[in-house]
Tab-separated table of C-alpha atoms and ligand atoms in Angstrom:
chain	number	residue	atom	x	y	z
A	562	MET	CA	-2.150	5.608	-27.348
A	563	VAL	CA	0.293	2.814	-26.500
A	564	ASP	CA	-0.974	-0.601	-25.429
A	565	VAL	CA	1.638	-2.077	-23.074
A	566	SER	CA	-0.361	-5.150	-22.099
A	567	ALA	CA	1.658	-7.627	-24.218
A	568	LEU	CA	5.058	-6.712	-22.718
A	569	ARG	CA	5.702	-9.992	-20.900
A	570	GLU	CA	8.996	-8.740	-19.434
A	571	LEU	CA	6.996	-6.264	-17.316
A	572	ARG	CA	5.022	-9.068	-15.701
A	573	GLY	CA	5.702	-11.380	-12.772
A	574	VAL	CA	7.347	-11.484	-9.362
A	575	ALA	CA	11.081	-12.088	-8.843
A	576	VAL	CA	13.912	-11.608	-6.392
A	577	GLU	CA	16.488	-9.131	-7.681
A	578	GLY	CA	19.494	-8.606	-5.395
A	579	ASP	CA	18.265	-7.023	-2.170
A	580	PHE	CA	14.779	-6.413	-3.568
A	581	PHE	CA	11.566	-8.173	-4.479
A	582	ARG	CA	10.500	-7.022	-7.923
A	583	ILE	CA	6.869	-6.984	-9.053
A	584	GLY	CA	6.550	-6.154	-12.742
A	585	GLY	CA	4.207	-3.264	-13.442
A	586	LEU	CA	1.906	-5.382	-15.596
A	587	THR	CA	1.475	-8.044	-12.912
A	588	THR	CA	-2.223	-8.426	-12.192
A	589	TRP	CA	-3.685	-8.435	-8.694
A	590	SER	CA	-4.617	-12.109	-9.101
A	591	GLU	CA	-0.964	-12.892	-9.872
A	592	VAL	CA	0.123	-10.978	-6.745
A	593	ILE	CA	-2.295	-13.077	-4.653
A	594	ARG	CA	-0.848	-16.328	-6.048
A	595	ALA	CA	2.837	-15.333	-5.874
A	596	PRO	CA	5.073	-17.059	-3.297
A	597	LEU	CA	5.993	-14.009	-1.220
A	598	PRO	CA	7.117	-13.751	2.428
A	599	ARG	CA	4.918	-12.818	5.328
A	600	CYS	CA	5.505	-9.058	5.124
A	601	PHE	CA	3.545	-9.167	1.840
A	602	ASP	CA	0.382	-10.512	3.519
A	603	ALA	CA	-1.023	-6.956	3.667
A	604	LEU	CA	-0.411	-6.476	-0.055
A	605	LYS	CA	-2.126	-9.787	-0.807
A	606	SER	CA	-5.099	-8.842	1.374
A	607	ALA	CA	-5.330	-5.519	-0.465
A	608	ALA	CA	-5.145	-7.321	-3.809
A	609	ARG	CA	-8.205	-9.357	-2.782
A	610	GLU	CA	-10.068	-6.093	-2.148
A	611	VAL	CA	-9.438	-4.529	-5.578
A	612	GLY	CA	-12.944	-4.540	-7.053
A	613	SER	CA	-13.984	-8.090	-7.838
A	614	VAL	CA	-12.142	-11.204	-9.032
A	615	GLN	CA	-12.765	-10.096	-12.632
A	616	ILE	CA	-11.076	-6.730	-11.913
A	617	GLN	CA	-8.219	-8.497	-10.087
A	618	ASN	CA	-7.687	-10.710	-13.149
A	619	ARG	CA	-7.310	-7.687	-15.456
A	620	GLY	CA	-6.166	-4.774	-13.283
A	621	THR	CA	-2.425	-4.339	-12.875
A	622	VAL	CA	-0.210	-2.995	-10.120
A	623	ALA	CA	1.108	-0.216	-12.403
A	624	GLY	CA	-2.427	0.812	-13.372
A	625	ASN	CA	-3.430	1.091	-9.730
A	626	LEU	CA	-0.389	3.268	-8.918
A	627	CYS	CA	-0.436	5.456	-12.056
A	628	ASN	CA	-4.168	6.045	-11.652
A	629	ALA	CA	-3.175	7.574	-8.266
A	630	SER	CA	-6.600	7.446	-6.659
A	631	PRO	CA	-6.488	8.383	-2.951
A	632	ALA	CA	-8.524	5.184	-2.455
A	633	ALA	CA	-6.248	2.837	-4.452
A	634	ASP	CA	-6.011	-0.310	-2.340
A	635	GLY	CA	-2.515	-1.172	-3.539
A	636	VAL	CA	-0.865	2.000	-2.299
A	637	PRO	CA	-0.872	1.738	1.544
A	638	PRO	CA	0.627	-1.796	1.648
A	639	LEU	CA	3.286	-0.846	-0.901
A	640	LEU	CA	4.121	2.283	1.133
A	641	ALA	CA	4.429	0.095	4.233
A	642	LEU	CA	6.824	-2.143	2.280
A	643	ASP	CA	8.949	0.935	1.462
A	644	ALA	CA	8.384	0.353	-2.249
A	645	GLU	CA	10.173	2.150	-5.038
A	646	VAL	CA	8.905	2.482	-8.587
A	647	GLU	CA	10.996	1.949	-11.706
A	648	LEU	CA	10.112	4.300	-14.557
A	649	VAL	CA	11.353	3.602	-18.079
A	650	SER	CA	11.480	5.695	-21.244
A	651	ASN	CA	13.641	5.882	-24.377
A	652	ALA	CA	15.948	8.139	-22.357
A	653	GLY	CA	16.668	5.385	-19.792
A	654	SER	CA	15.270	4.323	-16.447
A	655	ARG	CA	15.027	5.908	-13.029
A	656	ARG	CA	13.812	4.859	-9.603
A	657	MET	CA	12.034	6.781	-6.906
A	658	LYS	CA	10.235	6.044	-3.663
A	659	LEU	CA	6.530	5.368	-4.168
A	660	GLU	CA	6.006	7.946	-1.422
A	661	ASN	CA	7.495	10.603	-3.722
A	662	PHE	CA	5.912	9.233	-6.921
A	663	ILE	CA	2.250	9.793	-5.996
A	664	VAL	CA	2.007	13.478	-5.197
A	665	GLY	CA	-1.747	14.067	-5.006
A	666	ASN	CA	-5.214	13.063	-6.109
A	667	ARG	CA	-4.591	11.535	-9.590
A	668	LYS	CA	-1.168	13.187	-9.707
A	669	THR	CA	2.147	11.396	-10.094
A	670	GLU	CA	5.709	12.328	-10.999
A	671	ARG	CA	5.523	10.098	-14.109
A	672	ARG	CA	6.704	11.941	-17.209
A	673	ALA	CA	4.557	11.706	-20.340
A	674	ASP	CA	7.058	9.398	-22.091
A	675	GLU	CA	7.569	7.010	-19.153
A	676	ILE	CA	5.953	3.712	-18.289
A	677	LEU	CA	5.989	2.209	-14.831
A	678	ALA	CA	8.034	-0.957	-15.344
A	679	ALA	CA	8.144	-2.368	-11.804
A	680	VAL	CA	7.795	-1.839	-8.087
A	681	LEU	CA	10.729	-2.873	-5.901
A	682	MET	CA	10.561	-3.681	-2.201
A	683	PRO	CA	13.638	-4.140	0.042
A	684	ARG	CA	13.926	-7.729	1.329
A	685	GLY	CA	14.941	-6.726	4.879
A	686	LEU	CA	11.629	-7.255	6.736
A	687	GLY	CA	10.646	-10.529	5.052
A	688	GLY	CA	9.384	-12.303	8.186
A	689	ALA	CA	7.584	-9.299	9.727
A	690	ALA	CA	3.845	-9.547	10.336
A	691	SER	CA	1.675	-7.449	8.040
A	692	VAL	CA	-1.998	-6.592	7.923
A	693	PHE	CA	-4.315	-4.598	5.625
A	694	LEU	CA	-7.693	-3.358	6.853
A	695	LYS	CA	-10.243	-1.571	4.666
A	696	LEU	CA	-13.439	0.089	5.812
A	697	GLY	CA	-16.170	0.634	3.246
A	698	ALA	CA	-19.924	1.157	3.301
A	699	ARG	CA	-20.385	-2.531	2.422
A	700	ARG	CA	-18.221	-5.621	2.421
A	701	TYR	CA	-17.426	-6.154	-1.297
A	702	LEU	CA	-16.829	-4.102	-4.452
A	703	VAL	CA	-16.469	-0.908	-2.513
A	704	ILE	CA	-14.326	2.207	-2.494
A	705	SER	CA	-12.823	2.623	0.946
A	706	ILE	CA	-13.730	5.225	3.543
A	707	ALA	CA	-10.410	4.564	5.235
A	708	MET	CA	-7.761	1.850	4.993
A	709	VAL	CA	-4.597	0.955	6.822
A	710	ALA	CA	-1.589	-1.223	6.066
A	711	ALA	CA	0.938	-2.152	8.742
A	712	VAL	CA	4.217	-4.076	8.644
A	713	VAL	CA	5.590	-4.721	12.137
A	714	ALA	CA	8.720	-6.578	13.234
A	715	VAL	CA	9.014	-7.606	16.900
A	716	ASP	CA	12.325	-8.783	18.387
A	717	GLY	CA	12.888	-11.791	20.662
A	718	GLY	CA	12.369	-9.608	23.767
A	719	GLY	CA	8.873	-8.540	22.726
A	720	ARG	CA	9.889	-5.063	21.544
A	721	ILE	CA	8.979	-3.537	18.200
A	722	SER	CA	12.155	-3.320	16.142
A	723	GLU	CA	10.460	-1.666	13.170
A	724	ALA	CA	6.917	-0.541	12.374
A	725	ARG	CA	5.670	0.897	9.123
A	726	ILE	CA	2.106	2.121	8.960
A	727	ALA	CA	0.325	3.739	6.004
A	728	VAL	CA	-3.193	5.154	5.780
A	729	GLY	CA	-5.210	5.565	2.572
A	730	SER	CA	-8.391	7.506	1.686
A	731	CYS	CA	-7.669	10.059	4.404
A	732	SER	CA	-5.511	12.484	2.404
A	733	ALA	CA	-4.985	13.344	-1.263
A	734	ALA	CA	-2.351	10.611	-1.418
A	735	ALA	CA	-1.948	7.738	1.051
A	736	ARG	CA	0.565	8.531	3.788
A	737	ARG	CA	2.990	6.820	6.150
A	738	LEU	CA	2.480	7.785	9.809
A	739	ARG	CA	6.113	8.575	10.556
A	740	ASN	CA	5.489	10.014	14.036
A	741	LEU	CA	3.664	6.879	15.098
A	742	GLU	CA	6.366	4.688	13.571
A	743	SER	CA	9.026	6.511	15.613
A	744	ALA	CA	6.917	6.276	18.784
A	745	LEU	CA	6.481	2.522	18.301
A	746	ALA	CA	10.168	1.755	17.751
A	747	GLY	CA	11.425	-0.061	20.847
A	748	ALA	CA	7.965	-0.287	22.468
A	749	ASP	CA	7.393	-3.354	24.631
A	750	VAL	CA	4.268	-4.992	23.231
A	751	ARG	CA	4.173	-8.171	25.316
A	752	SER	CA	1.067	-6.871	27.079
A	753	GLY	CA	-0.484	-5.250	24.008
A	754	ILE	CA	-0.497	-1.853	22.317
A	755	ASP	CA	-3.067	-0.017	24.472
A	756	GLY	CA	-2.326	3.703	24.733
A	757	LEU	CA	0.455	3.673	22.138
A	758	VAL	CA	-1.572	5.287	19.322
A	759	LYS	CA	-2.323	8.930	20.125
A	760	PRO	CA	-4.431	11.441	18.123
A	761	GLU	CA	-1.346	13.510	17.274
A	762	HIS	CA	0.177	10.503	15.484
A	763	LEU	CA	-2.492	10.951	12.797
A	764	SER	CA	-2.016	14.706	12.412
A	765	SER	CA	-0.423	14.327	8.943
A	766	LEU	CA	-3.779	13.077	7.595
A	767	SER	CA	-6.216	15.535	6.008
A	768	PRO	CA	-9.455	13.647	5.322
A	769	ILE	CA	-12.253	15.273	3.335
A	770	ASN	CA	-16.033	15.290	3.695
A	771	ASP	CA	-17.681	13.498	0.785
A	772	VAL	CA	-20.581	11.196	-0.032
A	773	ARG	CA	-18.867	8.261	1.652
A	774	ALA	CA	-18.062	9.831	5.037
A	775	THR	CA	-17.332	13.009	6.957
A	776	ALA	CA	-13.765	14.024	7.670
A	777	GLU	CA	-14.353	13.478	11.380
A	778	TYR	CA	-15.664	9.945	10.837
A	779	ARG	CA	-12.729	9.123	8.558
A	780	MET	CA	-10.240	10.298	11.196
A	781	ASP	CA	-11.926	8.210	13.870
A	782	ALA	CA	-12.062	5.200	11.547
A	783	ALA	CA	-8.394	5.602	10.624
A	784	ARG	CA	-7.342	5.584	14.279
A	785	THR	CA	-9.462	2.521	15.036
A	786	LEU	CA	-8.077	0.680	11.995
A	787	VAL	CA	-4.494	1.584	12.938
A	788	GLU	CA	-5.036	0.161	16.433
A	789	ARG	CA	-6.657	-2.995	15.076
A	790	ALA	CA	-3.914	-3.502	12.500
A	791	LEU	CA	-1.196	-3.102	15.146
A	792	LYS	CA	-2.972	-5.493	17.511
A	793	ALA	CA	-3.281	-8.053	14.734
A	794	CYS	CA	0.408	-7.724	13.821
A	795	VAL	CA	1.630	-7.920	17.406
A	796	GLY	CA	-0.714	-10.783	18.243
A	797	ALA	CA	0.567	-12.699	15.259
A	798	THR	CA	4.264	-12.502	16.204
B	815	LIG	C1	-15.502	-1.917	-11.433
B	815	LIG	C2	-14.173	-1.471	-10.882
B	815	LIG	C3	-13.951	-1.562	-9.518
B	815	LIG	C4	-12.741	-1.177	-9.004
B	815	LIG	N1	-12.535	-1.287	-7.657
B	815	LIG	C5	-11.347	-0.938	-7.139
B	815	LIG	C6	-11.088	-1.081	-5.755
B	815	LIG	O1	-11.931	-1.513	-4.982
B	815	LIG	N2	-9.857	-0.721	-5.310
B	815	LIG	C7	-8.885	-0.224	-6.123
B	815	LIG	O2	-7.793	0.071	-5.661
B	815	LIG	N3	-9.116	-0.069	-7.437
B	815	LIG	C8	-10.312	-0.408	-7.956
B	815	LIG	N4	-10.532	-0.259	-9.288
B	815	LIG	C9	-9.481	0.321	-10.099
B	815	LIG	C10	-8.450	-0.761	-10.406
B	815	LIG	O3	-7.579	-0.898	-9.351
B	815	LIG	C11	-7.623	-0.329	-11.467
B	815	LIG	O4	-8.503	-0.225	-12.551
B	815	LIG	C12	-6.503	-1.275	-11.852
B	815	LIG	O5	-5.649	-1.682	-10.779
B	815	LIG	C13	-5.720	-0.540	-12.811
B	815	LIG	O6	-5.054	-1.449	-13.622
B	815	LIG	P1	-5.197	-1.399	-15.176
B	815	LIG	O7	-4.045	-2.216	-15.645
B	815	LIG	O8	-6.559	-1.751	-15.620
B	815	LIG	O9	-4.913	0.140	-15.527
B	815	LIG	P2	-5.667	1.086	-16.551
B	815	LIG	O10	-7.040	1.354	-16.082
B	815	LIG	O11	-5.434	0.563	-17.928
B	815	LIG	O12	-4.785	2.394	-16.355
B	815	LIG	C14	-4.966	3.296	-15.284
B	815	LIG	C15	-4.048	4.503	-15.533
B	815	LIG	O13	-2.694	4.107	-15.370
B	815	LIG	C16	-1.953	4.278	-16.589
B	815	LIG	N5	-1.080	3.105	-16.700
B	815	LIG	C17	-1.446	1.815	-16.636
B	815	LIG	N6	-0.357	1.005	-16.706
B	815	LIG	C18	0.713	1.830	-16.812
B	815	LIG	C19	2.116	1.598	-16.901
B	815	LIG	N7	2.652	0.382	-16.874
B	815	LIG	N8	2.919	2.676	-16.994
B	815	LIG	C20	2.402	3.931	-17.008
B	815	LIG	N9	1.089	4.206	-16.908
B	815	LIG	C21	0.261	3.175	-16.812
B	815	LIG	C22	-2.978	4.374	-17.699
B	815	LIG	O14	-2.504	5.124	-18.771
B	815	LIG	C23	-4.131	5.066	-16.981
B	815	LIG	O15	-3.895	6.450	-16.891
B	815	LIG	C24	-11.727	-0.664	-9.836
B	815	LIG	C25	-11.944	-0.581	-11.223
B	815	LIG	C26	-13.161	-0.986	-11.730
B	815	LIG	C27	-13.357	-0.888	-13.214
């Protein structure tokens, strides 16, 4: 067993070239307090939902990702930020998209000798609106039934220039809704987003029945949360 908790160089938030870098050992409380641009609002909202304040003070970003729970609150907002993970071992370091790193329920591409040193997010969409919505059976200290993170940039003419939407707890690993993202690109949202989200845009999800909800309920909840998240993003631009 290796205790990595004292490695200070794996902690903190910084700008590194074209990327924001969040050290793997950064706690959720540190993410909440970090001076980050608007597109990180969803990540900060998710950080506030990780268990309780005590858990947020101890739990780290790397732990949340390496644990690879389908219900990990940190994953959808980081997917929507197009995050990459940096993995380090004695053999060197490598980077991969978070989307490719978490491959299933509790399954990642991390090799046994690697630690997750950092997550890196491209700086491009800094000013875009972002929202995280989590549905659980109660308000606090809850594992989600469904959750959605959205990062949406709208141009001066009221058209969506880029939308990134990720859904968690509705498949073995959280997923980006690429078909919806493509459908939204260029959409005029001056009069709202009604009718833009269609059932087929969620077809990549594969929710399960469990003690928290049925698959059907999860699908319905995911669609409602996606619509609410988009409305909130567009209304905030
Ligand atoms: C009471 C309670 C409530 C919780 N509620 C929520 C919740 O609502 N939402 C949510 O998303 N999570 C929740 N969690 C889980 C929490 O998010 C994680 O425990 C935390 O983020 C993980 O961070 P950690 O540093 O404690 O990791 P650990 O628990 O120490 O590690 C988790 C896994 O990741 C590995 N790991 C950790 N760091 C690294 C690294 N740098 N490199 C490689 N592997 C690493 C460990 O070996 C282990 O396999 C809850 C946990 C508790 C105990």
